[in-house]
Coordinates of C-alpha atoms and ligand atoms in Angstrom, one line a residue:
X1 CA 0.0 0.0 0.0
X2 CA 1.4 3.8 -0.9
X3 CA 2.1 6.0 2.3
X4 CA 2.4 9.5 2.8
X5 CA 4.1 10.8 5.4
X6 CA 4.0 14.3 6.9
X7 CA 6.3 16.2 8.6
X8 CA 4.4 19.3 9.9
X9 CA 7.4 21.1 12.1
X10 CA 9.1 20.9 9.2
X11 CA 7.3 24.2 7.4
X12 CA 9.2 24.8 3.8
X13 CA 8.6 28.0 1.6
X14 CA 5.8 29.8 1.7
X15 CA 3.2 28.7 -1.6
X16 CA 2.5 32.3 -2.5
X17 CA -1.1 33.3 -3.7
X18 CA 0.2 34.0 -7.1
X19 CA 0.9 30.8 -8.0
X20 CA -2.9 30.5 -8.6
X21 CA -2.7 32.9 -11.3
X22 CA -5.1 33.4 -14.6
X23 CA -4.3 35.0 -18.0
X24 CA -6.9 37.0 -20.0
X25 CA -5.6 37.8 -23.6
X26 CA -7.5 39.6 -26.2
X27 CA -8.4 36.3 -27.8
X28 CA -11.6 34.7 -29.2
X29 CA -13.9 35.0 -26.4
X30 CA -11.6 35.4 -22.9
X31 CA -12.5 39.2 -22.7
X32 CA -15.3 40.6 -24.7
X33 CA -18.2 37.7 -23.9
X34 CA -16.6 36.1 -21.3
X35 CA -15.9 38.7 -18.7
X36 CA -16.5 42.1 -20.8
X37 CA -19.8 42.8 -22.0
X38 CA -20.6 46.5 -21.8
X39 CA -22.3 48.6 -19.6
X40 CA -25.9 48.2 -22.3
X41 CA -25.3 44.9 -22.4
X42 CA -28.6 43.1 -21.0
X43 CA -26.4 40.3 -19.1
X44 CA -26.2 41.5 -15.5
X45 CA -23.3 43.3 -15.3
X46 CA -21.3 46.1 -12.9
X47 CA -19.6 49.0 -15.0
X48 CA -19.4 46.3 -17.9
X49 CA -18.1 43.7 -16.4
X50 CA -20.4 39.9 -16.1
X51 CA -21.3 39.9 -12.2
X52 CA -21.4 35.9 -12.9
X53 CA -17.9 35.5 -14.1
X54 CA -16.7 37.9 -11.7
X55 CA -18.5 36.0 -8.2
X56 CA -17.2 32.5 -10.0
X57 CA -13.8 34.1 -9.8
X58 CA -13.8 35.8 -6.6
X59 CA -15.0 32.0 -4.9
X60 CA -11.9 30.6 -6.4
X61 CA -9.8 34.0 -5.2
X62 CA -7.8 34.4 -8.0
X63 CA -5.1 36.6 -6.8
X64 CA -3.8 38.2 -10.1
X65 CA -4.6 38.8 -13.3
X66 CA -2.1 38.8 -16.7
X67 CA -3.3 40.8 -19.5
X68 CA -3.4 42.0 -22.5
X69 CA -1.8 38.7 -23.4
X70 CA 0.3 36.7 -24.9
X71 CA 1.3 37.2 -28.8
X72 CA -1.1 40.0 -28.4
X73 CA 0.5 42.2 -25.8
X74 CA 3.7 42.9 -28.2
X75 CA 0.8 44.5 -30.8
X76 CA -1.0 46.1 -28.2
X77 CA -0.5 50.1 -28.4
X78 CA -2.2 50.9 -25.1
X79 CA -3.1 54.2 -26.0
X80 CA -6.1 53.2 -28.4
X81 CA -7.8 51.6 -25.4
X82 CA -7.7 54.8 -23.5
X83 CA -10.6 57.8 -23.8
X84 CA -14.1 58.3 -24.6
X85 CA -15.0 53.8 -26.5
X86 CA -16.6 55.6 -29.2
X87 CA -13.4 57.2 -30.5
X88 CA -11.2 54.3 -29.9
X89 CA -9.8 53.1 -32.7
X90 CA -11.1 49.9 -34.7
X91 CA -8.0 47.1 -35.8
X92 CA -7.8 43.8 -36.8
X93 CA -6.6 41.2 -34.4
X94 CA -4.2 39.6 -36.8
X95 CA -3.1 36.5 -34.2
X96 CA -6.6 35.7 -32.8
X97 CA -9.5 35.0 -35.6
X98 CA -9.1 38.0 -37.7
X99 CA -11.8 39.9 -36.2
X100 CA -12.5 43.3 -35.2
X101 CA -10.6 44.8 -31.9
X102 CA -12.8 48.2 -31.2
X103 CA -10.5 48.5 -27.9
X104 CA -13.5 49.2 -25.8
X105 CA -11.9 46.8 -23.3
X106 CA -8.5 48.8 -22.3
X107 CA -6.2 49.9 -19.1
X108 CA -9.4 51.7 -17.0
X109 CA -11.7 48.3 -17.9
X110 CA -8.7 46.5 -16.8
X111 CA -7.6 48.3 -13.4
X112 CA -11.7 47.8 -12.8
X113 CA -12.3 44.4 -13.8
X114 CA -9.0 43.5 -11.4
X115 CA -10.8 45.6 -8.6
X116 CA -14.2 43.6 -9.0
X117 CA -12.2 40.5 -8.7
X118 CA -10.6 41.8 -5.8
X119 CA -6.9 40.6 -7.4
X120 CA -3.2 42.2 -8.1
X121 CA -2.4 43.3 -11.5
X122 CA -0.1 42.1 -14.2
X123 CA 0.6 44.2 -17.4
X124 CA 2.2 42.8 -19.8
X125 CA 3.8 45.5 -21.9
X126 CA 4.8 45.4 -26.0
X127 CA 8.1 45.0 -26.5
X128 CA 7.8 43.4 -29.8
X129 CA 6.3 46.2 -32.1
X130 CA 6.3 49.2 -29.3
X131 CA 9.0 52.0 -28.2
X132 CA 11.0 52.3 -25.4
X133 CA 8.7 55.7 -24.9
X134 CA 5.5 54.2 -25.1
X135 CA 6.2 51.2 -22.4
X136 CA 7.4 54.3 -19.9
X137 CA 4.4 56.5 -20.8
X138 CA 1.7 53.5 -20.2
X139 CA 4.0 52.9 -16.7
X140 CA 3.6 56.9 -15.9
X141 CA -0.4 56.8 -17.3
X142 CA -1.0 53.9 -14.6
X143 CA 1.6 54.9 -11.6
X144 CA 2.4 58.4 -11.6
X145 CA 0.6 60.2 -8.9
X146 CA 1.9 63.7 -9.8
X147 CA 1.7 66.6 -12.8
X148 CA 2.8 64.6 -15.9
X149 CA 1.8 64.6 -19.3
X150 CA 0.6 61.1 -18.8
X151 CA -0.9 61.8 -14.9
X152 CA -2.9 64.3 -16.6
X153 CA -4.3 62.3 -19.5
X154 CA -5.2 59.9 -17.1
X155 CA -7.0 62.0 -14.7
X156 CA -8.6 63.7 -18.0
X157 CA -10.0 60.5 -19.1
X158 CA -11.9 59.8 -15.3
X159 CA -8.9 58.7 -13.1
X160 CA -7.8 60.6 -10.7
X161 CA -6.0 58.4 -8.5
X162 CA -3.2 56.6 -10.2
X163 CA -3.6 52.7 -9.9
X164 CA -1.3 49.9 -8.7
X165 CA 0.7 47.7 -10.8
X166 CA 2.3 44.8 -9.5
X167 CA 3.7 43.2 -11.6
X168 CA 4.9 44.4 -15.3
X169 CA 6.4 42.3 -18.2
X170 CA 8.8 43.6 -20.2
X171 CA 7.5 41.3 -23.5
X172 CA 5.9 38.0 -24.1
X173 CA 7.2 35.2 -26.3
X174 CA 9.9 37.2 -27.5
X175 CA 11.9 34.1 -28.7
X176 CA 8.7 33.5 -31.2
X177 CA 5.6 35.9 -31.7
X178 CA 6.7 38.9 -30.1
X179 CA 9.6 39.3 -32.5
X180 CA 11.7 36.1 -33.0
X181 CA 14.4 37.7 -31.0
X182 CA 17.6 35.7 -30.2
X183 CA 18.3 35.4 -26.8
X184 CA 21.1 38.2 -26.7
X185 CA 19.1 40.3 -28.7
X186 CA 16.0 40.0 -26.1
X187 CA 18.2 40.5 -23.2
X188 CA 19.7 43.7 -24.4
X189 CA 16.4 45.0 -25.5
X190 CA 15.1 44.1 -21.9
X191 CA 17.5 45.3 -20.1
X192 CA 16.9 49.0 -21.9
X193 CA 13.3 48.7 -21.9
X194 CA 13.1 47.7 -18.1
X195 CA 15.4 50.6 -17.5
X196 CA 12.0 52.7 -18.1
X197 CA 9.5 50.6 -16.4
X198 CA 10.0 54.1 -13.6
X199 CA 9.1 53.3 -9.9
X200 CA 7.2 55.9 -9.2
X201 CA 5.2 54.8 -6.2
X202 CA 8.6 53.2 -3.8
X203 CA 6.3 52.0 -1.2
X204 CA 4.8 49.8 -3.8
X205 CA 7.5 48.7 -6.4
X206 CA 6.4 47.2 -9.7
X207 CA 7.9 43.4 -10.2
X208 CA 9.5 43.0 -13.6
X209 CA 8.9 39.9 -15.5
X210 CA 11.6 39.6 -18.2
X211 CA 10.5 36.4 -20.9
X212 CA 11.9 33.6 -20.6
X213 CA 11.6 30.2 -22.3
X214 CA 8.8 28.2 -23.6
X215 CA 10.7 24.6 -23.9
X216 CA 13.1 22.5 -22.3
X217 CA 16.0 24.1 -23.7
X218 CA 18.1 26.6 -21.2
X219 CA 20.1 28.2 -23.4
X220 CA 17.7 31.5 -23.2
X221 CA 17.4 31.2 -19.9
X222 CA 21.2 31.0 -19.1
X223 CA 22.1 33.7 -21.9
X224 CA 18.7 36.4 -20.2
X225 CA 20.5 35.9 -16.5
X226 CA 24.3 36.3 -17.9
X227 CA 22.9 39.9 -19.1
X228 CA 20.9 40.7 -16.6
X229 CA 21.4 39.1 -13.4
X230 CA 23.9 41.0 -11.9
X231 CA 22.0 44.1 -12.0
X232 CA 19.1 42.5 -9.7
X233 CA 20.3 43.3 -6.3
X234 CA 18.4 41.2 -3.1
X235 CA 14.3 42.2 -3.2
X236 CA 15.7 45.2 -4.6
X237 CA 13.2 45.1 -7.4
X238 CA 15.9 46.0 -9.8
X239 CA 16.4 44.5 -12.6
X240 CA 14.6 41.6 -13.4
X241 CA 11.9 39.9 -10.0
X242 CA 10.7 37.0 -12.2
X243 CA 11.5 35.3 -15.3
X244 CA 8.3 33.5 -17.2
X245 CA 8.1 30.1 -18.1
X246 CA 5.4 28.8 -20.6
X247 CA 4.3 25.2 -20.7
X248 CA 1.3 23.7 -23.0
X249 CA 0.5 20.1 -22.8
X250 CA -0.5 19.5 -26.8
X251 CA -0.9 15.2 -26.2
X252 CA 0.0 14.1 -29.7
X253 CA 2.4 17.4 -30.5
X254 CA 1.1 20.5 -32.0
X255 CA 0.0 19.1 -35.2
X256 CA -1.9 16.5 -33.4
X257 CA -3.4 18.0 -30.1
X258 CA -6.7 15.9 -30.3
X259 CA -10.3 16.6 -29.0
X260 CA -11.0 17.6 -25.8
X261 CA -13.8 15.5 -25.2
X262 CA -12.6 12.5 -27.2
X263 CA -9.5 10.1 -26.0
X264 CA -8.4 6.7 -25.9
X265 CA -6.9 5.2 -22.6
X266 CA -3.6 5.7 -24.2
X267 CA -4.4 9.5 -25.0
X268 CA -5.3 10.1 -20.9
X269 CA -1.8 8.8 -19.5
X270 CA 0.1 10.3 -22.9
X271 CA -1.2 13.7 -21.3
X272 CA -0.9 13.2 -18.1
X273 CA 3.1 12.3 -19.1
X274 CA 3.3 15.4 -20.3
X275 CA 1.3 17.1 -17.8
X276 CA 3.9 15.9 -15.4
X277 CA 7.0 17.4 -18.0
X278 CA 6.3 20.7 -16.2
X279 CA 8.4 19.7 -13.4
X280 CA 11.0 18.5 -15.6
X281 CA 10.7 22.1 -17.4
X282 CA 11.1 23.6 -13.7
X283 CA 13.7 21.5 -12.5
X284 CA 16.4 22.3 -15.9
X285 CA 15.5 26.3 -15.6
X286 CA 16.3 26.2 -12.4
X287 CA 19.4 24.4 -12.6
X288 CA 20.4 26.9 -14.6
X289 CA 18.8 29.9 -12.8
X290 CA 20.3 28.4 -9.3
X291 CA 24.1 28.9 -11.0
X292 CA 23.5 32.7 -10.8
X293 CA 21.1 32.7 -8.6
X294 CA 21.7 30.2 -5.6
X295 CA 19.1 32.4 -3.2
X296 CA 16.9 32.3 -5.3
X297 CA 16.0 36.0 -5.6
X298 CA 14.6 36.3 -8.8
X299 CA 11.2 34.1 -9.0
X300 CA 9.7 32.0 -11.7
X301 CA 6.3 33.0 -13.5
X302 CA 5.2 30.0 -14.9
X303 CA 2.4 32.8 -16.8
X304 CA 1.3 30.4 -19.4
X305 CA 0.4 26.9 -18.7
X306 CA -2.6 24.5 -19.3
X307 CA -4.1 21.9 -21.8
X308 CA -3.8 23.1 -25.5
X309 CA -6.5 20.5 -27.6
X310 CA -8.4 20.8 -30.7
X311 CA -11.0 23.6 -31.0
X312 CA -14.5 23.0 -31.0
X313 CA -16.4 21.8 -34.1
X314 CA -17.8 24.5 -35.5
X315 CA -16.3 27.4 -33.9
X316 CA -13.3 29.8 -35.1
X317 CA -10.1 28.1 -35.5
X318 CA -8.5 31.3 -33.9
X319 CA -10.8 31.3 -30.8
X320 CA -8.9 28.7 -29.2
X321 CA -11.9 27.4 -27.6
X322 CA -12.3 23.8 -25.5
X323 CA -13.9 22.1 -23.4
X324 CA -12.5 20.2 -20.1
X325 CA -13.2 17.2 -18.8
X326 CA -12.0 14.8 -15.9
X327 CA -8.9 15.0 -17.6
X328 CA -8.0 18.7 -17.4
X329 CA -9.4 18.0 -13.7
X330 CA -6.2 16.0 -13.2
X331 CA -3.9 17.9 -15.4
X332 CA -4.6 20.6 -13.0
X333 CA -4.2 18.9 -9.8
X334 CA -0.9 17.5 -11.3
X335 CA 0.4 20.7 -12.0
X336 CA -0.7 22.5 -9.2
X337 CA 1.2 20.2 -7.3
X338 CA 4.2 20.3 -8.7
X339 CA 4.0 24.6 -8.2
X340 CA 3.1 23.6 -4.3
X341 CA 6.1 21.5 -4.4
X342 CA 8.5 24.2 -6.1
X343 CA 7.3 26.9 -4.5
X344 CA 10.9 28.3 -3.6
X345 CA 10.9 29.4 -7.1
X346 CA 8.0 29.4 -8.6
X347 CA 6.5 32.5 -7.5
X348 CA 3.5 33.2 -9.8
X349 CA 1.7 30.8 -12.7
X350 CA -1.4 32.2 -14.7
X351 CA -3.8 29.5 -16.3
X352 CA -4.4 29.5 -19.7
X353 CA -7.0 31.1 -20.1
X354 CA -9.5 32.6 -17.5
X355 CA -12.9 32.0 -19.6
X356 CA -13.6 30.4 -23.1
X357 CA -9.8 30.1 -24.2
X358 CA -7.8 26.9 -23.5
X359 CA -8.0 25.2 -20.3
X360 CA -10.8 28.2 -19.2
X361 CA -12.2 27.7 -16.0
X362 CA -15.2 29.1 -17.0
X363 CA -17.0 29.1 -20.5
X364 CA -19.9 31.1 -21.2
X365 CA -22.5 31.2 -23.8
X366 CA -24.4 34.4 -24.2
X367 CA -25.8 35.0 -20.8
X368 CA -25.4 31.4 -19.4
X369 CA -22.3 30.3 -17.6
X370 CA -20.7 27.2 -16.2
X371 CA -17.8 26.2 -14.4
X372 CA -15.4 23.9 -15.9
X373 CA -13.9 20.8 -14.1
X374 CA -10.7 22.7 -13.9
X375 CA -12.3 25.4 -11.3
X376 CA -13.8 23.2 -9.2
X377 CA -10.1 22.1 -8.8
X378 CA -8.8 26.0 -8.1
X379 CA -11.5 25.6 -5.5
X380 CA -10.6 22.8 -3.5
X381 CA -6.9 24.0 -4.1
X382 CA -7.5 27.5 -2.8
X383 CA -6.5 26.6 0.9
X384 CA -2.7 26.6 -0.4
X385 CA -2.8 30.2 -1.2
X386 CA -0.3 32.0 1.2
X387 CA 0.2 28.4 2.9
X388 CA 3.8 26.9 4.0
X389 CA 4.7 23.9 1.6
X390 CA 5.1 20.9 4.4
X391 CA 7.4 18.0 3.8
X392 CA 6.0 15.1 2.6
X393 CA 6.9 11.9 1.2
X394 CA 4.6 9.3 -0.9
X395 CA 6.6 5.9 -1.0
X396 CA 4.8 2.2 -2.3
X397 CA 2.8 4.2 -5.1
X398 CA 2.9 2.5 -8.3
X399 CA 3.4 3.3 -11.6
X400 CA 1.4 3.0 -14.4
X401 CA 0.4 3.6 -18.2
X402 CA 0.3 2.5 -21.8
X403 CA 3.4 2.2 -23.9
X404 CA 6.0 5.0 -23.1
X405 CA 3.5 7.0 -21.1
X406 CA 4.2 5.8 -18.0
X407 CA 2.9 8.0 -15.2
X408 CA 3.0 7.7 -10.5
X409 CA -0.1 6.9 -10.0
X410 CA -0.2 9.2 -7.0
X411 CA 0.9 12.5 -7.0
X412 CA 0.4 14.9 -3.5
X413 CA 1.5 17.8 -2.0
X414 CA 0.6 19.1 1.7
X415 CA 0.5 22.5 3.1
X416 CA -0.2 25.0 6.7
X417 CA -2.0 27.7 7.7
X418 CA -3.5 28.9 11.0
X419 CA -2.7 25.2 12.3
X420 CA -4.7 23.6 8.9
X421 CA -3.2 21.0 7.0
X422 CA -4.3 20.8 2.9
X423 CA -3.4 17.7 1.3
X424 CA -4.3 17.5 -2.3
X425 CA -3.9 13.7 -3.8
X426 CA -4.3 13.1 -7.5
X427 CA -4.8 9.4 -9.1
X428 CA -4.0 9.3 -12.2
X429 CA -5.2 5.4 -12.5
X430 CA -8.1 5.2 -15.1
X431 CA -9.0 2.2 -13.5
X432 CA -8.1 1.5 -10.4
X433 CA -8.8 3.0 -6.9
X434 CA -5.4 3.3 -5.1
X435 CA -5.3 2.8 -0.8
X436 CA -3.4 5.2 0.9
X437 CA -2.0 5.8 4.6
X438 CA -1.3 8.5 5.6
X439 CA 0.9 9.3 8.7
X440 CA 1.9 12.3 10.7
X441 CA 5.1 12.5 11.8
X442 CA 4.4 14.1 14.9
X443 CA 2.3 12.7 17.6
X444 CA -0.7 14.7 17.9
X445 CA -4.0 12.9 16.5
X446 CA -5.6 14.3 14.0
X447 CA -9.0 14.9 12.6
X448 CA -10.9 15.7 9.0
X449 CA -12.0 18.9 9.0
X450 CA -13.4 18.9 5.3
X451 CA -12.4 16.4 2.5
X452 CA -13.8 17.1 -1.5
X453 CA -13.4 14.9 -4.9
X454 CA -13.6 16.0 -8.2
X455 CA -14.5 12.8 -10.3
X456 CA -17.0 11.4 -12.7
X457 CA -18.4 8.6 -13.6
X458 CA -16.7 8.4 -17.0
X459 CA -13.4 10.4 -17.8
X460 CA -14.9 12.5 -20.6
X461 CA -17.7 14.2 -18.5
X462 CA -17.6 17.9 -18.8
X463 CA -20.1 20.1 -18.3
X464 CA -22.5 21.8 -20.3
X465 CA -24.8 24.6 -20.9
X466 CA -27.9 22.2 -20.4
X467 CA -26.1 20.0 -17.7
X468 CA -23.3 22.5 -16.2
X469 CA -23.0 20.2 -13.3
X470 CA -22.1 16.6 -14.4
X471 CA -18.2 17.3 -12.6
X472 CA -18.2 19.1 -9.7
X473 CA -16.7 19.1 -6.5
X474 CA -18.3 17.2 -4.0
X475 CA -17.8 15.8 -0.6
X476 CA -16.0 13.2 0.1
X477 CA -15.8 10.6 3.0
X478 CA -13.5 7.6 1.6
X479 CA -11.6 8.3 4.6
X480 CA -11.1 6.7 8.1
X481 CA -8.6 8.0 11.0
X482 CA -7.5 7.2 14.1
X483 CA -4.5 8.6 16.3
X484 CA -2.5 9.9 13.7
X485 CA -3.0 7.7 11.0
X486 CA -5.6 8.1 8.2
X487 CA -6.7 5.4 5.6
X488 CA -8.0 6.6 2.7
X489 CA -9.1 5.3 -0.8
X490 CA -8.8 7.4 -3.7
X491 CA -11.1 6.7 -6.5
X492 CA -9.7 6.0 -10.1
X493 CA -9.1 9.2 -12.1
X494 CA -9.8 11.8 -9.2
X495 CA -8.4 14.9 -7.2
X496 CA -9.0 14.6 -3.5
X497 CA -8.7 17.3 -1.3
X498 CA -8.3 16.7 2.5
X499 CA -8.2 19.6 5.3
X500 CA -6.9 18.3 8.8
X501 CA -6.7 19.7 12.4
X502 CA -4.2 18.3 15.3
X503 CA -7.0 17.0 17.9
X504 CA -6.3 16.9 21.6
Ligands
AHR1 O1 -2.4 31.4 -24.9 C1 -2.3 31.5 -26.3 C2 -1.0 31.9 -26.8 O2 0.0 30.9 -26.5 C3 -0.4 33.2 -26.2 O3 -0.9 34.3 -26.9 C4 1.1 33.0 -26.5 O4 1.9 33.7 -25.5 C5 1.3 31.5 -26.4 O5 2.0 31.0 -27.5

C-alpha cells in the first residue's frame, strides 16, 4: 500500500497566492463575452463587467490577473484603449481569428475588472512592435501620482488616483511571436526597456517579468540571467523579479493536439506524461537559474500553462476554444502540485486562459455560464494560497500507463496555515482506486476537517450549458482515521482534497 508521510514542524517556503494565477488575452472570447460585456449589455453586469464570471472568480480567489496577453501584448498600443470607446480606434486582431478589436476593453476596464475580482495586477507591456517611450508612458499613465503629461491624460479621461501595478512584463514570447528575437538580442532590448518601467510609487514597487523560455532548452534562460542578473540586487526590485516560463501540454504534439472530449486510454496517461514534463521544465531552468542565482531571488512565472487540444467543431479556429473534462481536472491537480512543491521558485503561474480560451475555467454562452472541471479544482486547491509547503513523502505508489507514457499513480502535496493542513492527492489510475495511509510525523492525532473529490463517472464528462454540473466538487468521506494515522481510498481518475486539524 502507498504512504504519505507528513512532517508538519518541518514548514518549507511559503506557496505564494500567485501561484494560482489566470491570463486574460484579447483572444476569441476570454474578454469581450466572457468577462467584458458592456455597460448596455442586457447580461447582468457592474460598469461592464459579467457579475457571474466575476463572483465565480472571486469564490476561487484568483489573486492576479495577466493581461493584454500573450502574442497580443507585443501589438498592443495601449493608448487606443484609452478615452471616450466611441473614439477608440477599430483594428484587426491579426493572431486571434481576424476579427474586429474596437478596444473598448483597455487599461481603466482592466484596473476595474482587477478591482471587482478583488486581485493584483499584471501588465504585460509590447516589446515586440512598441518604443521604449510608449512602455514608460503607459508605466507613468498607470503609476504616476503627480503633474505629468501622462498623470494628466489619465485623470482627463476619469482617473484621478493613479492605480497599482504589481507586476509588469517587459514582452511575451519574445523568442517566437513577439519578434523572434535571439536570446542576446532580447536581453539587451530588456535590459533597456526595463530601464524605463519608472518606480514611481517606492512604497509599492512594480515586479518586472523579463520572458523567458517556452521549452526545455536553457540556453535562453542562461544567456537572459548572464545579461541581466547581476543588475538584480536582493528584493531590490531591480532589474529583473521574475522570469516567465510557458508550458502547453498539446498530447499528440502541435499538429496532433486531439479533441478535448474524445481520448483513448492511451491519450489520458500520454497527457498526463506530459502534464507531469512541467516539473522536468522547472527543475532544468532552475538548474540553470540556481548557478546565478543560488538564493533564489529572482522568481519564476510560470504565466502560461494549461491543456492546449483541438478547437470545437464549429467554432473559429482562432478562438482557441475547448472544453475540459476529468482530464484537465487532473492535469490541473498535477500541476498545481508540482508549483506547491516548487514553490521556492516558482513564485507566480497564470492558467491559460481565465474564460472560453484553453484550459478556461469558466466558459460562457451568451448569458449562461458554467464552471469547468478545472475550477472546481482552483477551488478545493485554494487553501494553499499563502500556505507553507510541508514536507512530505509518498513511497509504495505504483506506476502505471500504456506504452512509453508511464505516469505515478499518485501525485500529493501538503501545506499549513492557521494550524490547517491541505493535502491534495491526485490518481491518475483510469481504472483503479489506489489505498493510501497517511501518517503524521508528529504525535498529535488528528481529525478531518473537510475532505472534496472532483470525479466522474466516466473520464470524458464535462459540463454543459444544459447540464453544467455533471463534474463538480463534491464531498467526500473515503476516509477513516485514528491517532494519527488516516486510511484513505482514492477513486480511479480523481483529485482529493483533504483539510486536517491536530486533535487533543
Ligand atoms: O495562450 C495562447 C498563446 O499561447 C499566447 O498568446 C502565447 O503567448 C502562447 O504562444
Amino acid at each position: 500500500m502507498a504512504r504519505l508521510v507528513i512532517d508538519t514542524a518541518n514548514k518549507k517556503s511559503r506557496i505564494e497566492p500567485e501561484v494560482y494565477g489566470h491570463f486574460s488575452e484579447h483572444l476569441g472570447r476570454c474578454i469581450y463575452d466572457g468577462m467584458y460585456v458592456g455597460e448596455k449589455s442586457d447580461i447582468p453586469n457592474v460598469n461592464g463587467m459579467r457579475t457571474d464570471v466575476v463572483e465565480a472568480l472571486k469564490e476561487i480567489r484568483v489573486p492576479v490577473l495577466r493581461w493584454p496577453g500573450g502574442c497580443f501584448a507585443d501589438e498592443y498600443h495601449w493608448k487606443d484603449g484609452i478615452g471616450e470607446k466611441s473614439g477608440r480606434k477599430k483594428l484587426v486582431n491579426t493572431h486571434w481569428g481576424g476579427v474586429i478589436e474596437d478596444n473598448s476593453f483597455g487599461t481603466h476596464e482592466y484596473m476595474e475588472l482587477c478591482r471587482q475580482i478583488g486581485c493584483k495586477t499584471y501588465v504585460n507591456g509590447n516589446l515586440g512592435s512598441g518604443t521604449v517611450q510608449e512602455m514608460s508612458e503607459w508605466v507613468e499613465y498607470m503609476t504616476f501620482n503627480g503633474v505629468s503629461p501622462m498623470a494628466e491624460l489619465r485623470k482627463k479621461n476619469g482617473h484621478e488616483e493613479p492605480w497599482r501595478v504589481d507586476y509588469f512584463g517587459v514582452g511575451n514570447e519574445n523568442w517566437g511571436c513577439g519578434g523572434n528575437m535571439t536570446p542576446a538580442h532580447y536581453a539587451n532590448e530588456y535590459r533597456r526597456y526595463q530601464t524605463y518601467v519608472r518606480q514611481y510609487d517606492k512604497d509599492r514597487p512594480i515586479a518586472k517579468v523579463a520572458c523567458g523560455p517556452g521549452t526545455e532548452d536553457t540556453y535562453w534562460t542562461r544567456v537572459l540571467l548572464e545579461t541581466c542578473y547581476d543588475h538584480a540586487p536582493a528584493n531590490s526590485h531591480g532589474m529583473m523579479d521574475l522570469m516567465s516560463l510557458h508550458y502547453y501540454v498539446f498530447p499528440g504534439g502541435w499538429d496532433d493536439k486531439g479533441a478535448a472530449t474524445q481520448f483513448t486510454e492511451e491519450g489520458w496517461y500520454q497527457t498526463l506524461f506530459k502534464a507531469l514534463g512541467m516539473e522536468q521544465m522547472i527543475r532544468g531552468h532552475e538548474a540553470v537559474a540556481d548557478q546565478f542565482d543560488p538564493e533564489k531571488k529572482i522568481g519564476f512565472a510560470v504565466d502560461e500553462w494549461g491543456n492546449w487540444f483541438d478547437v470545437e467543431k464549429g467554432t473559429n479556429p482562432g478562438f482557441l476554444y475547448q472544453q475540459s473534462t476529468v482530464r484537465d481536472a487532473l492535469v490541473a491537480g498535477i500541476t498545481l502540485n508540482i508549483f506547491n512543491k516548487h514553490s521556492d521558485r516558482v513564485k507566480m503561474a497564470c492558467l491559460a486562459q481565465t474564460v472560453n480560451v484553453l484550459q478556461a475555467v469558466i466558459l460562457t454562452e451568451g448569458e449562461k455560464m458554467v464552471k469547468t472541471p478545472t475550477w472546481h479544482v482552483m477551488h478545493q486547491y485554494r487553501y494553499h494560497q499563502g500556505a507553507k509547503l510541508l514536507e512530505s513523502s509518498l513511497t509504495g505508489a505504483e506506476t502505471i500507463g500504456i506504452g512509453e507514457w508511464q505516469v505515478p499513480v499518485l501525485t500529493e502535496s501538503v501545506s499549513e496555515k492557521d494550524g490547517v493542513v491541505t493535502i491534495t492527492l491526485n490518481n491518475l489510475s483510469l481504472t483503479d482506486a489506489q489505498d493510501l495511509e497517511i501518517l503524521f510525523a508528529d504525535d498529535s492525532a488528528v481529525t478531518v476537517k473537510e475532505a472534496s473529490i472532483v470525479t466522474s463517472s466516466d473520464v470524458h464528462d464535462h459540463n454543459t450549458f444544459d447540464t453544467p454540473d455533471t463534474v463538480k466538487e463534491e464531498a467526500f468521506n473515503g476516509y477513516s482515521g485514528e491517532g494519527r494515522k488516516l486510511a484513505v481510498k482514492l477513486p480511479r481518475a480523481s483529485v482529493v482534497m483533504l483539510r486536517v486539524e491536530g486533535k487533543e
